[in-house]
Short mmCIF file of C-alpha atoms and ligand atoms in Angstrom, two decimals:
data_model
loop_
_atom_site.label_atom_id
_atom_site.label_comp_id
_atom_site.label_asym_id
_atom_site.label_seq_id
_atom_site.Cartn_x
_atom_site.Cartn_y
_atom_site.Cartn_z
CA MET R 1052 -0.81 30.06 -12.43
CA THR R 1053 2.40 30.15 -10.41
CA VAL R 1054 5.17 27.91 -11.66
CA ILE R 1055 7.78 27.13 -9.01
CA ASP R 1056 11.41 27.32 -10.07
CA PRO R 1057 13.33 24.84 -7.88
CA VAL R 1058 16.49 26.97 -7.86
CA ALA R 1059 14.57 30.04 -6.66
CA ALA R 1060 12.72 27.95 -4.06
CA LEU R 1061 16.00 26.61 -2.65
CA ALA R 1062 17.31 30.18 -2.47
CA GLU R 1063 14.22 31.10 -0.43
CA LEU R 1064 15.05 28.30 2.02
CA ALA R 1065 18.74 29.16 2.31
CA PRO R 1066 18.41 31.43 5.39
CA VAL R 1067 16.36 28.86 7.33
CA GLY R 1068 18.55 26.94 9.78
CA ALA R 1069 21.89 28.21 8.46
CA ASP R 1070 24.40 27.02 11.08
CA PRO R 1071 26.89 29.74 12.06
CA VAL R 1072 29.08 27.32 14.05
CA ARG R 1073 29.39 24.18 11.92
CA GLY R 1074 28.64 25.80 8.60
CA GLY R 1075 25.91 24.44 6.38
CA TRP R 1076 22.43 23.92 7.75
CA SER R 1077 21.07 22.35 10.94
CA ARG R 1078 17.34 21.62 10.82
CA HIS R 1079 16.14 19.05 13.34
CA LEU R 1080 12.69 17.77 14.18
CA LEU R 1081 10.43 20.61 15.35
CA ASP R 1082 13.24 22.98 16.27
CA ASP R 1083 12.98 26.60 15.06
CA ALA R 1084 14.65 25.81 11.74
CA ASP R 1085 12.47 22.77 11.08
CA ARG R 1086 9.37 24.78 11.92
CA GLY R 1087 10.53 27.41 9.46
CA MET R 1088 10.88 24.73 6.78
CA ARG R 1089 7.47 23.30 7.63
CA ALA R 1090 5.86 26.74 7.44
CA TRP R 1091 7.43 27.22 4.01
CA PHE R 1092 5.97 23.87 2.92
CA VAL R 1093 2.46 24.87 4.02
CA ARG R 1094 2.71 28.34 2.49
CA THR R 1095 4.05 27.10 -0.83
CA ALA R 1096 1.66 24.15 -1.16
CA GLU R 1097 -1.31 26.33 -0.25
CA SER R 1098 -0.24 28.94 -2.81
CA LEU R 1099 -0.72 26.17 -5.39
CA GLY R 1100 -4.15 25.35 -3.98
CA LEU R 1101 -3.07 22.01 -2.52
CA ALA R 1102 -4.79 20.58 0.56
CA VAL R 1103 -2.17 20.43 3.33
CA GLU R 1104 -2.35 18.17 6.36
CA THR R 1105 0.06 16.87 8.97
CA ASP R 1106 -0.28 13.28 10.16
CA ALA R 1107 0.05 11.97 13.71
CA ASN R 1108 3.74 11.15 13.08
CA ALA R 1109 4.53 14.78 12.13
CA ASN R 1110 4.85 14.05 8.41
CA GLN R 1111 3.39 16.75 6.17
CA TRP R 1112 1.29 16.00 3.09
CA ALA R 1113 0.01 18.27 0.32
CA THR R 1114 -2.51 16.79 -2.09
CA TRP R 1115 -3.56 17.80 -5.58
CA ALA R 1116 -6.82 16.02 -6.38
CA PRO R 1117 -8.63 17.90 -9.15
CA ALA R 1118 -11.90 16.62 -10.61
CA GLY R 1119 -11.26 13.31 -12.35
CA ALA R 1120 -8.38 12.28 -10.09
CA THR R 1121 -9.63 9.22 -8.26
CA GLY R 1122 -8.31 6.24 -6.35
CA LYS R 1123 -5.00 5.94 -4.59
CA ALA R 1124 -2.52 8.78 -4.83
CA LEU R 1125 0.90 8.83 -6.39
CA ALA R 1126 3.11 10.20 -3.61
CA THR R 1127 6.37 12.07 -4.09
CA GLY R 1128 8.60 14.18 -1.88
CA SER R 1129 11.47 13.75 0.54
CA HIS R 1130 12.47 15.47 3.80
CA LEU R 1131 13.22 19.02 4.95
CA ASP R 1132 15.35 18.17 8.00
CA SER R 1133 19.15 17.85 7.86
CA VAL R 1134 22.15 16.32 9.56
CA PRO R 1135 24.04 18.75 11.86
CA GLY R 1136 25.83 21.15 9.52
CA GLY R 1137 24.47 19.45 6.41
CA GLY R 1138 24.20 20.55 2.81
CA PRO R 1139 21.40 22.51 1.14
CA LEU R 1140 20.01 19.71 -1.04
CA ASP R 1141 19.85 16.47 0.97
CA GLY R 1142 16.14 16.40 1.55
CA PRO R 1143 14.91 19.82 0.39
CA LEU R 1144 15.73 19.09 -3.27
CA GLY R 1145 13.13 16.31 -3.36
CA VAL R 1146 10.39 18.38 -1.70
CA VAL R 1147 11.09 21.50 -3.74
CA SER R 1148 11.21 19.48 -6.98
CA ALA R 1149 7.92 17.76 -6.12
CA LEU R 1150 6.12 21.08 -5.58
CA ALA R 1151 7.78 22.50 -8.72
CA ALA R 1152 6.64 19.49 -10.74
CA VAL R 1153 3.05 19.79 -9.49
CA SER R 1154 3.02 23.51 -10.30
CA ARG R 1155 4.21 22.80 -13.84
CA LEU R 1156 1.64 20.06 -14.40
CA MET R 1157 -1.07 22.45 -13.21
CA ALA R 1158 0.16 25.22 -15.47
CA GLU R 1159 0.23 22.99 -18.54
CA GLY R 1160 -3.32 21.78 -17.87
CA HIS R 1161 -2.44 18.19 -17.05
CA ALA R 1162 -5.49 16.30 -15.78
CA PRO R 1163 -4.17 13.58 -13.47
CA ALA R 1164 -6.15 10.35 -13.35
CA ARG R 1165 -5.15 9.92 -9.70
CA PRO R 1166 -4.29 12.39 -6.93
CA ILE R 1167 -0.69 13.51 -6.54
CA ARG R 1168 0.50 13.87 -2.94
CA VAL R 1169 3.69 15.67 -1.88
CA ALA R 1170 5.32 14.46 1.34
CA ASN R 1171 7.74 16.03 3.80
CA PHE R 1172 8.86 13.17 6.04
CA ALA R 1173 9.78 14.06 9.62
CA GLU R 1174 13.29 13.54 11.08
CA GLU R 1175 14.68 11.55 8.14
CA GLU R 1176 18.25 12.10 9.30
CA GLY R 1177 17.55 11.11 12.89
CA ALA R 1178 19.70 14.03 14.03
CA ARG R 1179 17.59 14.98 17.03
CA PHE R 1180 16.47 11.59 18.41
CA GLY R 1181 19.00 9.21 16.87
CA VAL R 1182 16.58 7.16 14.77
CA PRO R 1183 16.84 7.76 11.03
CA CYS R 1184 13.68 7.85 8.88
CA LEU R 1185 11.69 8.34 12.07
CA GLY R 1186 8.56 9.74 10.37
CA SER R 1187 8.37 7.11 7.63
CA GLN R 1188 9.25 4.27 10.01
CA LEU R 1189 6.48 5.32 12.39
CA LEU R 1190 4.02 5.67 9.49
CA ALA R 1191 4.92 2.16 8.33
CA GLY R 1192 4.64 0.69 11.84
CA GLU R 1193 8.27 -0.35 11.97
CA LEU R 1194 9.13 1.08 15.40
CA ASP R 1195 8.13 0.33 18.96
CA THR R 1196 6.12 3.47 19.73
CA GLY R 1197 6.75 3.23 23.47
CA ARG R 1198 10.48 3.28 22.86
CA VAL R 1199 10.12 6.23 20.45
CA ARG R 1200 8.17 8.29 22.99
CA ASP R 1201 11.04 7.83 25.47
CA LEU R 1202 13.85 8.80 23.06
CA ALA R 1203 15.68 11.85 24.38
CA ASP R 1204 17.49 14.59 22.49
CA ALA R 1205 20.83 16.10 23.53
CA SER R 1206 19.12 18.46 26.00
CA GLY R 1207 17.25 15.56 27.67
CA ALA R 1208 13.85 16.45 26.20
CA THR R 1209 11.96 13.34 25.18
CA TYR R 1210 10.23 12.80 21.85
CA ALA R 1211 6.93 12.77 23.74
CA ASP R 1212 7.74 16.16 25.37
CA VAL R 1213 8.73 17.72 22.06
CA MET R 1214 5.67 16.42 20.23
CA THR R 1215 3.34 17.56 23.02
CA ALA R 1216 4.89 21.03 23.09
CA ALA R 1217 4.33 21.30 19.34
CA GLY R 1218 0.65 20.37 19.69
CA TYR R 1219 0.81 16.70 18.71
CA ASP R 1220 -0.55 13.75 20.66
CA PRO R 1221 2.41 11.42 21.26
CA GLY R 1222 -0.09 8.68 22.11
CA ALA R 1223 -1.31 8.72 18.50
CA ILE R 1224 1.99 7.94 16.78
CA GLY R 1225 2.54 4.69 14.89
CA ARG R 1226 1.35 2.79 11.85
CA ASP R 1227 -1.14 4.79 9.81
CA GLU R 1228 -3.04 2.16 7.88
CA PRO R 1229 -5.51 4.42 6.03
CA ARG R 1230 -2.72 6.75 4.90
CA LEU R 1231 -0.55 3.90 3.65
CA ARG R 1232 -3.52 2.31 1.88
CA GLY R 1233 -4.22 5.62 0.17
CA ILE R 1234 -0.85 5.63 -1.61
CA ALA R 1235 -0.39 3.67 -4.85
CA ALA R 1236 3.34 4.29 -5.13
CA TYR R 1237 6.07 6.61 -3.86
CA VAL R 1238 8.71 8.32 -6.00
CA GLU R 1239 11.49 10.22 -4.21
CA LEU R 1240 13.89 12.57 -5.95
CA HIS R 1241 17.16 13.07 -4.06
CA ILE R 1242 20.58 14.59 -4.55
CA GLU R 1243 23.00 11.80 -5.35
CA GLN R 1244 25.15 10.73 -2.39
CA GLY R 1245 28.32 9.57 -4.02
CA ARG R 1246 29.68 10.25 -7.46
CA GLN R 1247 28.33 7.81 -10.00
CA LEU R 1248 26.45 10.09 -12.40
CA GLU R 1249 29.31 12.53 -13.08
CA PRO R 1250 31.51 9.99 -14.91
CA LEU R 1251 28.43 8.85 -16.86
CA GLY R 1252 27.91 12.44 -18.02
CA THR R 1253 24.22 12.56 -17.18
CA PRO R 1254 22.26 14.76 -14.77
CA VAL R 1255 19.69 12.19 -13.66
CA GLY R 1256 19.63 8.49 -12.78
CA LEU R 1257 17.29 5.96 -11.23
CA ALA R 1258 18.02 3.95 -8.09
CA THR R 1259 18.29 0.19 -8.19
CA SER R 1260 18.88 -0.60 -4.54
CA ILE R 1261 20.12 0.50 -1.14
CA LEU R 1262 23.10 -1.38 0.25
CA ALA R 1263 22.51 -3.67 3.20
CA HIS R 1264 23.99 -1.94 6.23
CA GLY R 1265 24.40 -2.15 9.97
CA ARG R 1266 26.11 -0.72 13.01
CA TRP R 1267 28.16 -2.61 15.58
CA ARG R 1268 29.52 -1.39 18.92
CA LEU R 1269 32.85 -2.85 20.07
CA THR R 1270 33.89 -2.34 23.67
CA VAL R 1271 37.58 -3.05 24.20
CA THR R 1272 38.69 -3.33 27.81
CA GLY R 1273 42.33 -3.25 28.90
CA ARG R 1274 44.07 -1.85 31.95
CA GLY R 1275 44.39 1.85 32.61
CA ASP R 1276 47.84 2.87 33.72
CA HIS R 1277 50.52 5.57 33.65
CA ALA R 1278 51.83 6.63 30.23
CA GLY R 1279 55.37 7.13 31.56
CA ALA R 1280 55.80 4.63 34.35
CA THR R 1281 54.35 1.53 32.65
CA GLU R 1282 56.83 -0.63 30.73
CA LEU R 1283 55.79 -1.35 27.15
CA ASP R 1284 55.83 -5.12 27.58
CA SER R 1285 53.43 -5.02 30.52
CA ARG R 1286 50.72 -2.88 28.95
CA ARG R 1287 47.18 -3.91 28.06
CA ASP R 1288 46.29 -0.92 25.92
CA PRO R 1289 42.82 -0.90 24.31
CA MET R 1290 43.82 2.03 22.07
CA VAL R 1291 46.26 -0.25 20.26
CA VAL R 1292 43.43 -2.68 19.63
CA ALA R 1293 41.15 0.15 18.53
CA ALA R 1294 43.76 1.32 16.03
CA GLU R 1295 43.97 -2.19 14.59
CA VAL R 1296 40.18 -2.35 14.28
CA VAL R 1297 40.13 0.94 12.34
CA LEU R 1298 42.73 -0.44 9.94
CA ALA R 1299 41.03 -3.83 9.71
CA ALA R 1300 37.76 -2.13 8.73
CA ARG R 1301 39.43 -0.43 5.80
CA ASP R 1302 41.63 -3.37 4.79
CA ARG R 1303 38.84 -5.95 4.88
CA ALA R 1304 36.56 -3.69 2.83
CA VAL R 1305 39.35 -3.08 0.31
CA ALA R 1306 40.08 -6.82 0.11
CA ALA R 1307 36.44 -7.78 -0.50
CA ASP R 1308 35.23 -8.60 -4.01
CA PRO R 1309 34.56 -5.19 -5.65
CA ALA R 1310 31.22 -6.54 -6.86
CA THR R 1311 30.04 -6.58 -3.24
CA ARG R 1312 30.59 -2.78 -2.96
CA SER R 1313 31.81 -3.39 0.59
CA ARG R 1314 32.62 -0.44 2.83
CA ALA R 1315 33.41 -0.24 6.53
CA THR R 1316 33.95 2.82 8.67
CA VAL R 1317 34.81 3.65 12.26
CA GLY R 1318 33.55 7.21 12.63
CA LYS R 1319 33.02 7.40 16.35
CA GLN R 1320 34.85 6.22 19.43
CA ARG R 1321 34.80 6.90 23.15
CA ILE R 1322 37.97 6.63 25.23
CA VAL R 1323 37.95 6.07 29.00
CA PRO R 1324 39.39 7.90 30.88
CA GLY R 1325 40.72 9.95 27.94
CA GLY R 1326 43.76 11.51 29.61
CA SER R 1327 46.73 12.51 27.47
CA ASN R 1328 49.18 10.98 29.95
CA ALA R 1329 47.20 7.84 30.72
CA ILE R 1330 46.91 4.46 29.03
CA ALA R 1331 43.20 4.03 28.40
CA SER R 1332 41.25 1.43 30.35
CA GLN R 1333 38.48 1.08 27.82
CA VAL R 1334 37.71 2.15 24.26
CA THR R 1335 34.30 1.88 22.60
CA LEU R 1336 34.19 2.00 18.80
CA TRP R 1337 31.25 2.09 16.42
CA LEU R 1338 31.67 0.13 13.20
CA ASP R 1339 29.41 1.02 10.26
CA ALA R 1340 29.51 -1.69 7.55
CA ARG R 1341 27.66 -1.80 4.24
CA ALA R 1342 27.64 -4.00 1.15
CA GLU R 1343 25.40 -5.03 -1.71
CA HIS R 1344 23.79 -8.03 -0.03
CA ASP R 1345 23.13 -9.00 3.57
CA VAL R 1346 25.56 -11.94 3.35
CA ASP R 1347 28.32 -9.61 2.08
CA VAL R 1348 27.88 -7.38 5.13
CA ARG R 1349 27.90 -10.41 7.43
CA ALA R 1350 31.09 -11.75 5.83
CA LEU R 1351 32.78 -8.34 6.04
CA VAL R 1352 31.84 -7.82 9.68
CA ASP R 1353 32.83 -11.38 10.63
CA ALA R 1354 36.28 -10.79 9.15
CA ILE R 1355 36.73 -7.46 10.95
CA LEU R 1356 35.52 -8.92 14.25
CA THR R 1357 37.95 -11.84 13.89
CA ASP R 1358 40.76 -9.33 13.40
CA ALA R 1359 39.50 -7.41 16.44
CA ALA R 1360 39.48 -10.57 18.57
CA ASN R 1361 43.01 -11.47 17.47
CA ALA R 1362 44.28 -7.95 18.14
CA ALA R 1363 42.64 -7.96 21.57
CA ALA R 1364 44.15 -11.35 22.45
CA ALA R 1365 47.62 -10.17 21.40
CA GLU R 1366 47.30 -7.10 23.63
CA GLY R 1367 45.75 -8.92 26.60
CA CYS R 1368 42.48 -7.05 26.22
CA ASP R 1369 38.85 -8.22 26.08
CA VAL R 1370 36.46 -7.19 23.33
CA GLU R 1371 32.67 -7.30 23.52
CA VAL R 1372 30.51 -6.81 20.45
CA ALA R 1373 26.89 -5.61 20.24
CA GLU R 1374 24.89 -5.31 17.02
CA GLU R 1375 23.03 -1.99 17.29
CA SER R 1376 21.16 -2.18 14.00
CA PHE R 1377 20.93 -4.13 10.76
CA SER R 1378 19.01 -3.01 7.69
CA THR R 1379 18.51 -5.56 4.99
CA ARG R 1380 19.16 -4.72 1.33
CA VAL R 1381 16.40 -2.68 -0.35
CA ALA R 1382 15.58 -3.37 -4.00
CA PHE R 1383 13.37 -0.66 -5.48
CA ASP R 1384 10.25 -1.66 -7.39
CA ALA R 1385 11.31 -2.92 -10.82
CA ALA R 1386 8.01 -2.32 -12.62
CA LEU R 1387 7.72 1.23 -11.29
CA THR R 1388 11.37 1.96 -12.12
CA ASP R 1389 10.93 0.54 -15.64
CA ALA R 1390 7.87 2.75 -16.17
CA MET R 1391 9.85 5.80 -15.04
CA ASP R 1392 12.75 4.83 -17.28
CA ASP R 1393 10.39 4.55 -20.27
CA ALA R 1394 9.01 8.01 -19.51
CA LEU R 1395 12.53 9.44 -19.25
CA GLY R 1396 13.74 7.76 -22.41
CA GLY R 1397 16.40 5.65 -20.73
CA VAL R 1398 18.69 6.91 -17.96
CA PRO R 1399 21.45 5.19 -15.94
CA ARG R 1400 20.50 3.03 -12.98
CA ILE R 1401 22.70 3.22 -9.91
CA PRO R 1402 22.72 1.69 -6.43
CA THR R 1403 23.13 3.81 -3.32
CA GLY R 1404 24.82 3.34 0.02
CA ALA R 1405 22.54 5.73 1.91
CA GLY R 1406 19.21 5.04 3.61
CA HIS R 1407 16.03 6.88 2.51
CA ASP R 1408 12.33 7.13 3.36
CA ALA R 1409 11.73 5.48 -0.03
CA GLY R 1410 13.68 2.49 1.27
CA ILE R 1411 11.46 2.25 4.34
CA LEU R 1412 8.28 2.54 2.28
CA SER R 1413 9.49 0.00 -0.29
CA ALA R 1414 8.60 -2.79 2.14
CA HIS R 1415 4.99 -1.59 2.12
CA LEU R 1416 4.25 -0.20 -1.35
CA PRO R 1417 5.99 0.21 -4.73
CA ALA R 1418 8.77 2.79 -4.30
CA ALA R 1419 11.45 4.20 -6.58
CA MET R 1420 14.02 6.99 -6.60
CA ILE R 1421 15.46 9.57 -8.99
CA PHE R 1422 18.99 10.85 -8.27
CA VAL R 1423 20.35 14.20 -9.41
CA ARG R 1424 24.06 14.47 -10.24
CA ASN R 1425 26.34 15.59 -7.42
CA PRO R 1426 29.57 16.53 -9.21
CA ASP R 1427 31.87 16.04 -6.20
CA GLY R 1428 29.79 13.31 -4.61
CA VAL R 1429 30.03 15.03 -1.21
CA SER R 1430 27.10 14.43 1.14
CA HIS R 1431 26.16 15.26 4.75
CA SER R 1432 28.41 18.29 4.42
CA PRO R 1433 27.99 21.96 3.51
CA HIS R 1434 30.06 21.17 0.40
CA GLU R 1435 27.27 19.08 -1.11
CA GLY R 1436 26.05 20.62 -4.34
CA ALA R 1437 24.50 20.42 -7.79
CA SER R 1438 24.48 22.90 -10.65
CA ASP R 1439 21.37 25.03 -11.23
CA GLU R 1440 21.07 23.33 -14.61
CA ASP R 1441 21.03 19.87 -13.03
CA ILE R 1442 18.57 20.95 -10.33
CA ARG R 1443 16.21 22.05 -13.09
CA ALA R 1444 16.89 18.83 -15.04
CA GLY R 1445 15.90 16.86 -11.94
CA ALA R 1446 12.61 18.77 -11.58
CA ASP R 1447 12.01 18.25 -15.32
CA ALA R 1448 12.52 14.50 -14.88
CA LEU R 1449 10.17 14.34 -11.92
CA THR R 1450 7.56 16.33 -13.87
CA THR R 1451 7.86 13.86 -16.75
CA VAL R 1452 7.49 10.92 -14.40
CA LEU R 1453 4.46 12.35 -12.58
CA ARG R 1454 2.82 13.21 -15.90
CA ALA R 1455 3.37 9.67 -17.18
CA LEU R 1456 2.25 7.91 -14.01
CA THR R 1457 -0.92 9.94 -13.39
ZN1 ZN V 1894 18.17 12.61 2.45
#
């Protein structure tokens, strides 16, 4: 019986989608790298004798259902796609650990009372079509399928085109009732995003919740003019307002009650016309705001938007605000998490600021997460990492949990 070592499996995946320009790895829905990852999933799962299938939403599933395993499955897994130039573990660690755990349970002769199903969720990062957790959201029926079919990637290819070219029927995407009904619970192992486990001195923790979060677009309009000929007191410069919004985002998050875990970021802006010797006419900024509870996010964003309105008024500019998305706080299943904690003998519980497929599924079935220590806390970067020892400790923990829950 083959036992999969998660460190060796990750080494096997290292050449797939390595990005020579950005560094790190770029693996996006159904591109060459993603297909390479998917082929590895099929090959590895089949080498264990698992039954592999791909659903209409391009999620992959590998099921272990030996004699005596009946009823709904316990699902585990994560995603094999990445952000552009991402790290080696965000996603793959959970899939690799799931297959490693199944291989170990097989080797030790564990007889599960229910099937165990390993998932690779499609386009979790949303890097190709802009919608995060695309595969799990489609599975759960949380997206307008018509709108999804029309999403376009950077080259202009639509989701429907890409799915058709890969042999899928884009007309068949959407909520998959039988598949959801066939899952009793979902447990996702993931590299920690942030640095909470390192100071606690422990390789593994359990997730309590995902911060409430949203994205707002601010369009600040002023008056474009000459950078040399326009007197300072007659300018209406939207860049000045944008700068104040960037600072307000940080200052308001810093000033919030630390218990709210508030954070606000402007990571993207578009400047029109964008000439080095021209006062801009318009600046668009994207504000990402997160906090423990929905009301904390609302209070944080209200404060930042008030600052933005005041800054715009002082500069003679207009500001328009659009809410692009809002995701309510996710609390993971307490009974499931308690059962996992019992099996693991008591480990720390930590919240997370990042979205996950487990968060999407938690609205539909019991879901929980295991985090593996990330010593520097770096995420969505080639510098993300975990020690080999901790990677193996994570797979050990998942094995323990699957053994206890099946
Ligand atoms: Zn991830």
